Coordinates of C-alpha atoms and ligand atoms in Angstrom, one line a residue:
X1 CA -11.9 1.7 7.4
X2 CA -12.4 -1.2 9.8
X3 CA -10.0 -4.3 9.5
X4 CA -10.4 -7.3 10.6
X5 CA -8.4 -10.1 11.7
X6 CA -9.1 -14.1 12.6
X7 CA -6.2 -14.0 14.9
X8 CA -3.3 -11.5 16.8
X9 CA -2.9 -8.4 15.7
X10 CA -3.0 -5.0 18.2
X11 CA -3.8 -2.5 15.4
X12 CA -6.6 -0.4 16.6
X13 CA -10.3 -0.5 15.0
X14 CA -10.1 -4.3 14.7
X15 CA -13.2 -6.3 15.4
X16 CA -13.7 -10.1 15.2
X17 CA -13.1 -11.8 11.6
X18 CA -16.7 -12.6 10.2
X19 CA -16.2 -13.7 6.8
X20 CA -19.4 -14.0 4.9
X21 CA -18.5 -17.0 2.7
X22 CA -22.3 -17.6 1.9
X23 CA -22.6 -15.0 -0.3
X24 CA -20.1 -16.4 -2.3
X25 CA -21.5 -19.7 -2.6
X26 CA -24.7 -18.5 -3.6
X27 CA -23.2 -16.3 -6.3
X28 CA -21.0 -19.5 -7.5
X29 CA -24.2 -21.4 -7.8
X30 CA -26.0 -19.1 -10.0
X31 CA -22.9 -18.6 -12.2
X32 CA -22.7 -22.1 -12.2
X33 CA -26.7 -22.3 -13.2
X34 CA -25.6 -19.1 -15.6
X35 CA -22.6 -20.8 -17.0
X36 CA -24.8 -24.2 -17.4
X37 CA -27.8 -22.3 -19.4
X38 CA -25.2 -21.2 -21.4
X39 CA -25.9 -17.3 -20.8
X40 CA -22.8 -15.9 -19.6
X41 CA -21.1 -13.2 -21.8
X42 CA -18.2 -11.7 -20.2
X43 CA -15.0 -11.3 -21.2
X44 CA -13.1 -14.7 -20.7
X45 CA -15.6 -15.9 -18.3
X46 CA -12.7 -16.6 -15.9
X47 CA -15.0 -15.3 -12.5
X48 CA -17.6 -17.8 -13.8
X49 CA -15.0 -20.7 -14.0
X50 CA -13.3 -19.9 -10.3
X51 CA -16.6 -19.5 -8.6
X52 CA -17.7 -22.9 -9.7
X53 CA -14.2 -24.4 -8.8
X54 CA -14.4 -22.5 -5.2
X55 CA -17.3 -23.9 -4.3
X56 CA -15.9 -27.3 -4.6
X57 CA -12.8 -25.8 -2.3
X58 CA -12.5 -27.6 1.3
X59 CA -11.1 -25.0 3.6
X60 CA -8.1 -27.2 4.4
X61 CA -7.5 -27.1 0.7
X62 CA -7.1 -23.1 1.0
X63 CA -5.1 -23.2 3.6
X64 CA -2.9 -25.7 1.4
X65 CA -3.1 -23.1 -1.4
X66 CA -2.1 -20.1 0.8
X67 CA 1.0 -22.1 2.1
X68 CA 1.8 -23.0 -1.5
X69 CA 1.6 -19.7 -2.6
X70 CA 3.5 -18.0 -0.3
X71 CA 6.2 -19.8 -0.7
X72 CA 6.1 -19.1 -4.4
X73 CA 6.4 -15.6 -3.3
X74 CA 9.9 -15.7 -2.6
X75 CA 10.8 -17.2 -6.3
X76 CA 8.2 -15.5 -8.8
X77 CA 10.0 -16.5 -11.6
X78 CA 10.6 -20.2 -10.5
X79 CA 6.9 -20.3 -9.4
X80 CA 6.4 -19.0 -12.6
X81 CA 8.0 -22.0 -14.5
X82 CA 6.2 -24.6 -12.1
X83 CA 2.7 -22.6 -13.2
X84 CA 0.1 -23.7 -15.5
X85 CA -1.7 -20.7 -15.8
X86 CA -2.8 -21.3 -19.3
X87 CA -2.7 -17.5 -20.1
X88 CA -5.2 -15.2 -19.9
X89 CA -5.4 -11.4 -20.1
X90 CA -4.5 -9.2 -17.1
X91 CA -5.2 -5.2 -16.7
X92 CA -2.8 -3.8 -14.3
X93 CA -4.4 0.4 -13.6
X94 CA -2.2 2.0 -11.5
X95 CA -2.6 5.9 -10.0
X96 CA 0.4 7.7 -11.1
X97 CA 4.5 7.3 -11.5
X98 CA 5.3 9.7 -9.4
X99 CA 7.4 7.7 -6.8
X100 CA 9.5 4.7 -7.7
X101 CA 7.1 1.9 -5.5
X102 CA 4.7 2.8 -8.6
X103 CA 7.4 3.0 -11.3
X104 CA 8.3 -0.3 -10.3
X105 CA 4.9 -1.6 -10.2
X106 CA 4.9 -1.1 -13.6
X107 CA 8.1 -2.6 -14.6
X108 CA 7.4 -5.6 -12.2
X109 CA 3.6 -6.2 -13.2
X110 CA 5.5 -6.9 -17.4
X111 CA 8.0 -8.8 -15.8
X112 CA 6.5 -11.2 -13.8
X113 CA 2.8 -11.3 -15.9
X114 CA 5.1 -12.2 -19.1
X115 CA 6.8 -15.1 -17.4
X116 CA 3.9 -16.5 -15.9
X117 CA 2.4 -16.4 -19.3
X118 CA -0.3 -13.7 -19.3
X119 CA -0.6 -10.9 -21.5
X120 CA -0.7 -7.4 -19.6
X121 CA -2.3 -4.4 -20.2
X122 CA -0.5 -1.6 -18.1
X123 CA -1.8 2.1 -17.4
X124 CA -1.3 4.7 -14.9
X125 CA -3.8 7.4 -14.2
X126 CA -1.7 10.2 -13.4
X127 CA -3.2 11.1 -10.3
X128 CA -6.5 11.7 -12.9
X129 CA -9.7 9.8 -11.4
X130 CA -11.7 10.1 -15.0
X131 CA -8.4 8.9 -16.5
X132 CA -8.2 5.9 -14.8
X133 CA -11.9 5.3 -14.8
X134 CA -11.3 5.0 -18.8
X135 CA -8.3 3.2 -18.6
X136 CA -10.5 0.1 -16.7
X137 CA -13.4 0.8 -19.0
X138 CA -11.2 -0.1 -22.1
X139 CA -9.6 -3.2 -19.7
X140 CA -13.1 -4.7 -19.9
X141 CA -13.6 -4.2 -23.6
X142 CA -10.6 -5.3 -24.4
X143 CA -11.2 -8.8 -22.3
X144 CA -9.2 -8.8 -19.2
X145 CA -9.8 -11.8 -17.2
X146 CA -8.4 -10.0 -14.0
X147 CA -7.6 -6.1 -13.5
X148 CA -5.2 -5.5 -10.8
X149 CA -6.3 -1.5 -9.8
X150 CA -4.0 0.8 -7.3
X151 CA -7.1 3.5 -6.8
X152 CA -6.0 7.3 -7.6
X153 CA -9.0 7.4 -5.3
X154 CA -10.4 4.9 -3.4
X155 CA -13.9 5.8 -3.1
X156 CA -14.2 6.9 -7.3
X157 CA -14.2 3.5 -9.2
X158 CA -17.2 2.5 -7.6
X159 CA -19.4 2.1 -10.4
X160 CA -16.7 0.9 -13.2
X161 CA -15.6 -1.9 -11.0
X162 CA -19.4 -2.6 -10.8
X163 CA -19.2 -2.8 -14.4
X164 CA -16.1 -5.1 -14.5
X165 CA -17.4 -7.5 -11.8
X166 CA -20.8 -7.4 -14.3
X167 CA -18.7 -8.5 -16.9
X168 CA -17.1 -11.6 -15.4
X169 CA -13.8 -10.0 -14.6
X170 CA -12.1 -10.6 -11.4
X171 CA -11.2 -7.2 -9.7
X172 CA -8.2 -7.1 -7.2
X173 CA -6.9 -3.9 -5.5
X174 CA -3.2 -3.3 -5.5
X175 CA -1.3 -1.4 -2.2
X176 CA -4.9 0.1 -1.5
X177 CA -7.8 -0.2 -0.8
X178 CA -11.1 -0.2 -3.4
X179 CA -13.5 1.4 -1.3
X180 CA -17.4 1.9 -1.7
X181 CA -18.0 -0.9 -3.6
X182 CA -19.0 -4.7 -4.1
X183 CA -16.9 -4.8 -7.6
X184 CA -13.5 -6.2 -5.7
X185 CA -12.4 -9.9 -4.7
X186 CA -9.7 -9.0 -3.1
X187 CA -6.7 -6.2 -2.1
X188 CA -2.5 -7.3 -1.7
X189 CA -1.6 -4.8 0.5
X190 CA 1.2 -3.6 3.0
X191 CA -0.1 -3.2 6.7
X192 CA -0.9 0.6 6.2
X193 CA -2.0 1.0 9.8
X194 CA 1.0 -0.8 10.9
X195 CA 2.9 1.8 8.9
X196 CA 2.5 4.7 10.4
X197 CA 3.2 2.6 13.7
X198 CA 6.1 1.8 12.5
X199 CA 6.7 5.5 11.1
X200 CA 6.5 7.0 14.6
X201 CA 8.1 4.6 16.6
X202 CA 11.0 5.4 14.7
X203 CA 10.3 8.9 15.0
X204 CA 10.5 8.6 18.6
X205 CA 13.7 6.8 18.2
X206 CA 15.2 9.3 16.3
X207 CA 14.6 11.7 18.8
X208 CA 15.7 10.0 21.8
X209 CA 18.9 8.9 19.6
X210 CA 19.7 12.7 18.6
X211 CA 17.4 15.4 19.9
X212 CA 19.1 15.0 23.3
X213 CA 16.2 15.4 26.6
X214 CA 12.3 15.7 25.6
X215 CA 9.9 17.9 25.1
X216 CA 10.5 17.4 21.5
X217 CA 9.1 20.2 19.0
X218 CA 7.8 18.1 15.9
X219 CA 5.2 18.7 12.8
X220 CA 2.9 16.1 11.6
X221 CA 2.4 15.2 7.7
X222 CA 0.2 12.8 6.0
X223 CA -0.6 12.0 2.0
X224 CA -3.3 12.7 -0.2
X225 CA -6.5 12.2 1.0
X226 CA -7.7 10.8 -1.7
X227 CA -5.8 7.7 -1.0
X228 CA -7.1 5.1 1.2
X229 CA -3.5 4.6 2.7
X230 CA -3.1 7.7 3.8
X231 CA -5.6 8.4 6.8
X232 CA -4.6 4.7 7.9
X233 CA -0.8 5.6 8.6
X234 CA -1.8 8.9 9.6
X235 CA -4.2 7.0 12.4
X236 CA -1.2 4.1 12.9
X237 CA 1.0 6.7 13.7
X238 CA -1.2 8.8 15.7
X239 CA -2.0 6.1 18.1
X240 CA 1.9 6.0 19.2
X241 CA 1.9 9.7 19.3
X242 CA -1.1 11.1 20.7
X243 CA -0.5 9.8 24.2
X244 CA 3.2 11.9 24.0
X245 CA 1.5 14.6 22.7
X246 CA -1.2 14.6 25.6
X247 CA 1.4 14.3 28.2
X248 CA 3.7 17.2 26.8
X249 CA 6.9 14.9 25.5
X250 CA 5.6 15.7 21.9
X251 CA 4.7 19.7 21.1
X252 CA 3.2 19.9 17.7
X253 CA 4.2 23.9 17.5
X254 CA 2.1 24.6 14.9
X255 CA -1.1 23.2 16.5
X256 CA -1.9 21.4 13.3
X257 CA -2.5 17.5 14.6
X258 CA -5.8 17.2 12.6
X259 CA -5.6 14.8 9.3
X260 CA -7.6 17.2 7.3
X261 CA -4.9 19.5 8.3
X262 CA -1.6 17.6 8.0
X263 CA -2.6 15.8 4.4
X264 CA -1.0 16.5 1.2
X265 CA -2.9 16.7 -1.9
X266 CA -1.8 14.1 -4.4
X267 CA 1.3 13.2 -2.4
X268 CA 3.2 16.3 -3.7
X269 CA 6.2 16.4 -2.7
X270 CA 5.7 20.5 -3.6
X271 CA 2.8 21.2 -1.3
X272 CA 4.5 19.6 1.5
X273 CA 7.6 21.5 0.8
X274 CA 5.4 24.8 0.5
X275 CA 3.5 23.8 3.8
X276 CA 6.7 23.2 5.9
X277 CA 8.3 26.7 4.9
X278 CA 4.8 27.8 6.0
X279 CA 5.4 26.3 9.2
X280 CA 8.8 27.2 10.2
X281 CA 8.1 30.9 8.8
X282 CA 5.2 31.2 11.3
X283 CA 6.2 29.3 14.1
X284 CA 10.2 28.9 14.3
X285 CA 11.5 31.8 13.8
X286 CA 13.6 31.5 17.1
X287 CA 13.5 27.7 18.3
X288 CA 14.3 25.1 16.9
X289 CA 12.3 21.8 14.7
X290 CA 13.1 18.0 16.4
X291 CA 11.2 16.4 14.2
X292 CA 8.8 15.6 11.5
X293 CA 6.7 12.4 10.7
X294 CA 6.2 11.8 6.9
X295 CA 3.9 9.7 5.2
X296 CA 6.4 9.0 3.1
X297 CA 9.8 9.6 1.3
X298 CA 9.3 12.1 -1.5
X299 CA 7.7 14.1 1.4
X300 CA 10.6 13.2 3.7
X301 CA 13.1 14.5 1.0
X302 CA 10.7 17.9 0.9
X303 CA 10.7 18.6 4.4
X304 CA 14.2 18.2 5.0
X305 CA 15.0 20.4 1.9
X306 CA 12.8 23.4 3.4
X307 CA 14.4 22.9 6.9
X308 CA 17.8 23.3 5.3
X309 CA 16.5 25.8 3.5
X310 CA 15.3 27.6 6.9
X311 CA 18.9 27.4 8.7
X312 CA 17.3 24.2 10.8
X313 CA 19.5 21.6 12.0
X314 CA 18.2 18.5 9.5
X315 CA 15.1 16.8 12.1
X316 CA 14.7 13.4 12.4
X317 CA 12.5 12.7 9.6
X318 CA 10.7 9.2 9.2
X319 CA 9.3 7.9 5.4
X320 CA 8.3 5.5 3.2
X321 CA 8.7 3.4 0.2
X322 CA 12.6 2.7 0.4
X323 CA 13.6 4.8 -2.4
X324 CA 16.7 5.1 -3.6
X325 CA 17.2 8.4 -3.1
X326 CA 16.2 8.2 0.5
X327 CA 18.0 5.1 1.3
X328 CA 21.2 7.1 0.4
X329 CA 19.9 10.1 2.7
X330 CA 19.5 7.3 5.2
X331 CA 22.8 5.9 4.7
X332 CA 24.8 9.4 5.2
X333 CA 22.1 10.7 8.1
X334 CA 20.2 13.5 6.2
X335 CA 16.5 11.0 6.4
X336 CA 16.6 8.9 9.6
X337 CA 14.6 6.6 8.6
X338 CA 12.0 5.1 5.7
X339 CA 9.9 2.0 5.7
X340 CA 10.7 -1.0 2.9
X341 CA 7.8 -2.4 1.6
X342 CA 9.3 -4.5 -1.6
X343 CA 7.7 -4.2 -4.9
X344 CA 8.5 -7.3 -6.0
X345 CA 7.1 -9.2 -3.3
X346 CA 3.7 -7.0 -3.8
X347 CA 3.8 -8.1 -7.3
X348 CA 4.5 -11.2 -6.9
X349 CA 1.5 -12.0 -4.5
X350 CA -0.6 -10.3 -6.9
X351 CA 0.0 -12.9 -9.5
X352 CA 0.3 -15.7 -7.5
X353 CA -3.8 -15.0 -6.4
X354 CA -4.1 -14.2 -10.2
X355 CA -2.7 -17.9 -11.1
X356 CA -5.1 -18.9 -8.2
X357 CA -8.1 -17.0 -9.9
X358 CA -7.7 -18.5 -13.6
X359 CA -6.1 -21.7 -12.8
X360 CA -9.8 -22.2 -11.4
X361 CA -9.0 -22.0 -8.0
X362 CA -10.8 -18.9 -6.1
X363 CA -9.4 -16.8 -3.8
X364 CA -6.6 -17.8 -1.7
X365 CA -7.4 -18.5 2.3
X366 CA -7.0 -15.0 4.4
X367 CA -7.2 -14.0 8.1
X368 CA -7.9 -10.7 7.4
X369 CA -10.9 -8.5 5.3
X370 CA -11.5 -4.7 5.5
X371 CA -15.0 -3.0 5.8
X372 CA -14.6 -0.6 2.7
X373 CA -17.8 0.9 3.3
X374 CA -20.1 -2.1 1.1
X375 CA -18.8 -5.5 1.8
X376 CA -15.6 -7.0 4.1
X377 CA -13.0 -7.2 1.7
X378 CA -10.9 -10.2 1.8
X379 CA -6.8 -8.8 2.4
X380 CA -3.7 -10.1 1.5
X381 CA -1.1 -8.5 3.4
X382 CA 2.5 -8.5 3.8
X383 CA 4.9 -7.2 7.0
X384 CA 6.5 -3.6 6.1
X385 CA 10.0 -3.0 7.7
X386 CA 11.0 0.2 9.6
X387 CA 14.8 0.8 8.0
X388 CA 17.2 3.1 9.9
X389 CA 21.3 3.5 9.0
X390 CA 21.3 0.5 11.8
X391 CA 19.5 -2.3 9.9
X392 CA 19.7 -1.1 6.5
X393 CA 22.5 -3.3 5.2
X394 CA 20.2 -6.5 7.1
X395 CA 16.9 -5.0 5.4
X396 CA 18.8 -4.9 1.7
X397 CA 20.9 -8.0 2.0
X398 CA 18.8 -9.7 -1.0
X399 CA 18.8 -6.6 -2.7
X400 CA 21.4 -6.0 -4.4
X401 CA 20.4 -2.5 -6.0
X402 CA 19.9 -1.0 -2.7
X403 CA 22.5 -2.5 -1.1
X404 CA 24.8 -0.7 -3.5
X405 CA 23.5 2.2 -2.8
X406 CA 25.2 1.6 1.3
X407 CA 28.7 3.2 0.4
X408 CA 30.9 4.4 3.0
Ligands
BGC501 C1 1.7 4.0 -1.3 C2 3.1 4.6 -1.0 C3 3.3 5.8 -2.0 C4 2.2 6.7 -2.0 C5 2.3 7.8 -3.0 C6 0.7 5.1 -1.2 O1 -0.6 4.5 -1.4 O2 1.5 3.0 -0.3 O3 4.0 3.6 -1.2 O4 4.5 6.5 -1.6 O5 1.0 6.0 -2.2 O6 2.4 7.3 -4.3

């Protein structure tokens, strides 16, 4: 994947912003000529209403509308109250409910779609590509104005988010990206490269902290392959890594440093598990494991459990997602550290573009887009935060369920 900022940004694989608002423009004006002859069909027609108002957008009138809305993001509810959305119907597809970021998504997406006034259909996939595939089919029939889609796979929807796009319905991808296809205006992300920066930096702190004098013995994991997200923090961490690994600070015992390698099928937390007691059986028998980068916290909780299981001192472990169960491993010193990337602002930047979309007012102004393989995907992103025992009561300070959790 290739992304793409206006501005800053030192994540590697960037190339110069070149948003192709043209395209748009010409596709407003034959929706507008489509609209006008009276020949659109789809499903709410909201695409065909926002393209026409977008075209009549001034770029200093985005920029207003992305200042606007993210400021609303701190205050969904209130923003919610200020809203006149004027309803509509919103598919929320999401791949599984396997960790909590997703079982929140789906708490969040009733929560905050309700208030705002929308009425939302929401489905996970379990990890099932055909699944989900249906699930997004039966969106469009049964008139979603917008679907909101976290991918099981990123590259398998290409043809139903054709269809939805066909019917009039906006498409935005949720926490990944929608790869291999034109059928998406838009994906509210994390920084996924930024990451698995952030996963190995604090990797490399852990083991400077606790692991005494380099070279460090470490492992290397990353998620399911399937997911768009996962070679990206896999590459974002990689790019702080290699360089130790090629000057000998870093020895990945197992020689296993290869993606295709290190992945784990649908993110379970199993196969990791089994794959580490693979490792330490074969490899560290007598010496001992510094370190281990996870993609993210189920995986964290796995490979510590097998290096306990092994008669391993506990390595410093990095993760993801801010669970709750990892953010007490953090607290007591069994994870070292995880990466927050809140919920509930993801969700609420979702529906603050979706009040954009069918209160007639396009896409929101972004910086960034992503090659995914067909078109340069406009992206909406938001900054994740490395947490260790040493900022975690700063991270959590607004959140009050976590924060809990920080007992002495
Ligand atoms: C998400 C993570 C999550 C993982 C497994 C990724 O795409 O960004 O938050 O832990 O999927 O569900």
């Amino acid at each position: 994947m290739y992304i793409t900022r206006k501005t800053g940004g030192k994540i590697p694989k960037f190339k110069k912003e070149e948003r192709n608002y043209e395209s748009k423009k010409v596709l407003s004006l034959l929706m507008t000529a489509a609209l006008a002859a009276g020949v659109l069909t789809g499903c709410g027609g909201g695409r065909g209403t926002e393209e026409t108002a977008q075209t009549a957008e001034t770029p200093a009138a985005a920029e207003e509308t992305a200042e606007t809305e993210s400021a609303e993001t701190a205050e969904p509810e209130e923003a919610a109250e200020e809203e006149t959305a004027g309803g509509g119907i919103v598919g929320v597809a999401l791949p599984w409910l396997g960790t909590q970021n997703w079982a929140e998504a789906e708490v969040m997406f009733k929560e905050q779609l309700e208030a705002a006034g929308y009425e939302a259909i929401i489905q996970a996939a379990d990890q099932k590509v055909p699944q989900q595939q249906q699930q997004i089919e039966s969106m469009i029939e049964n008139g979603a104005q917008v679907i909101v889609v976290g991918p099981v796979d990123g590259s398998q929807l290409g043809s139903v988010l054709e269809k939805a796009k066909d019917a009039g319905v906006y498409v935005i991808g949720y926490d990944r990206l929608l790869e291999n296809t034109t059928g998406v205006d838009g994906v509210v992300q994390f920084g996924s490269v930024k990451t698995g920066e952030l996963q190995a930096q604090a990797l490399l702190q852990g083991l400077e902290e606790l692991k005494g004098e380099a070279p460090y013995n470490i492992e290397l994991f990353g998620g399911g392959p399937a997911d768009p997200n996962a070679p990206n923090f896999f590459t974002g961490a990689m790019s702080v890594l290699q360089p130790l690994i090629d000057d000998g600070t870093l020895v990945v015992v197992s020689g296993q440093t290869d993606f295709t390698q290190c992945a784990t099928v649908d993110w379970d937390n199993s196969k990791a598990q089994s794959r580490m007691d693979a490792i330490l059986a074969g490899n560290y028998s007598d010496i001992e494991i510094d370190g281990v980068l996870s993609p993210n916290d189920g995986i964290a909780r796995a490979i510590i459990t097998s290096c306990e299981n092994a008669g391993q001192p506990i390595p410093v472990v990095s993760g993801l997602d801010a669970e709750n169960e990892s953010v007490e491993w953090v607290w007591s010193g069994r994870q070292y550290s995880t990466v927050a990337k809140p919920t509930n602002a993801l969700v609420a930047e979702t529906v603050s573009i979706i009040d954009s979309l069918l209160g007639g007012n396009g896409m929101p102004a972004t910086d960034v887009t992503a090659d995914n393989g067909v078109i340069d995907v406009p992206i909406y992103e938001l900054p994740p935060v490395v947490v260790t025992k040493d900022n975690a009561k700063e991270v959590f300070a607004d959140d009050p369920d976590r924060m809990a959790l920080l007992k002495d």
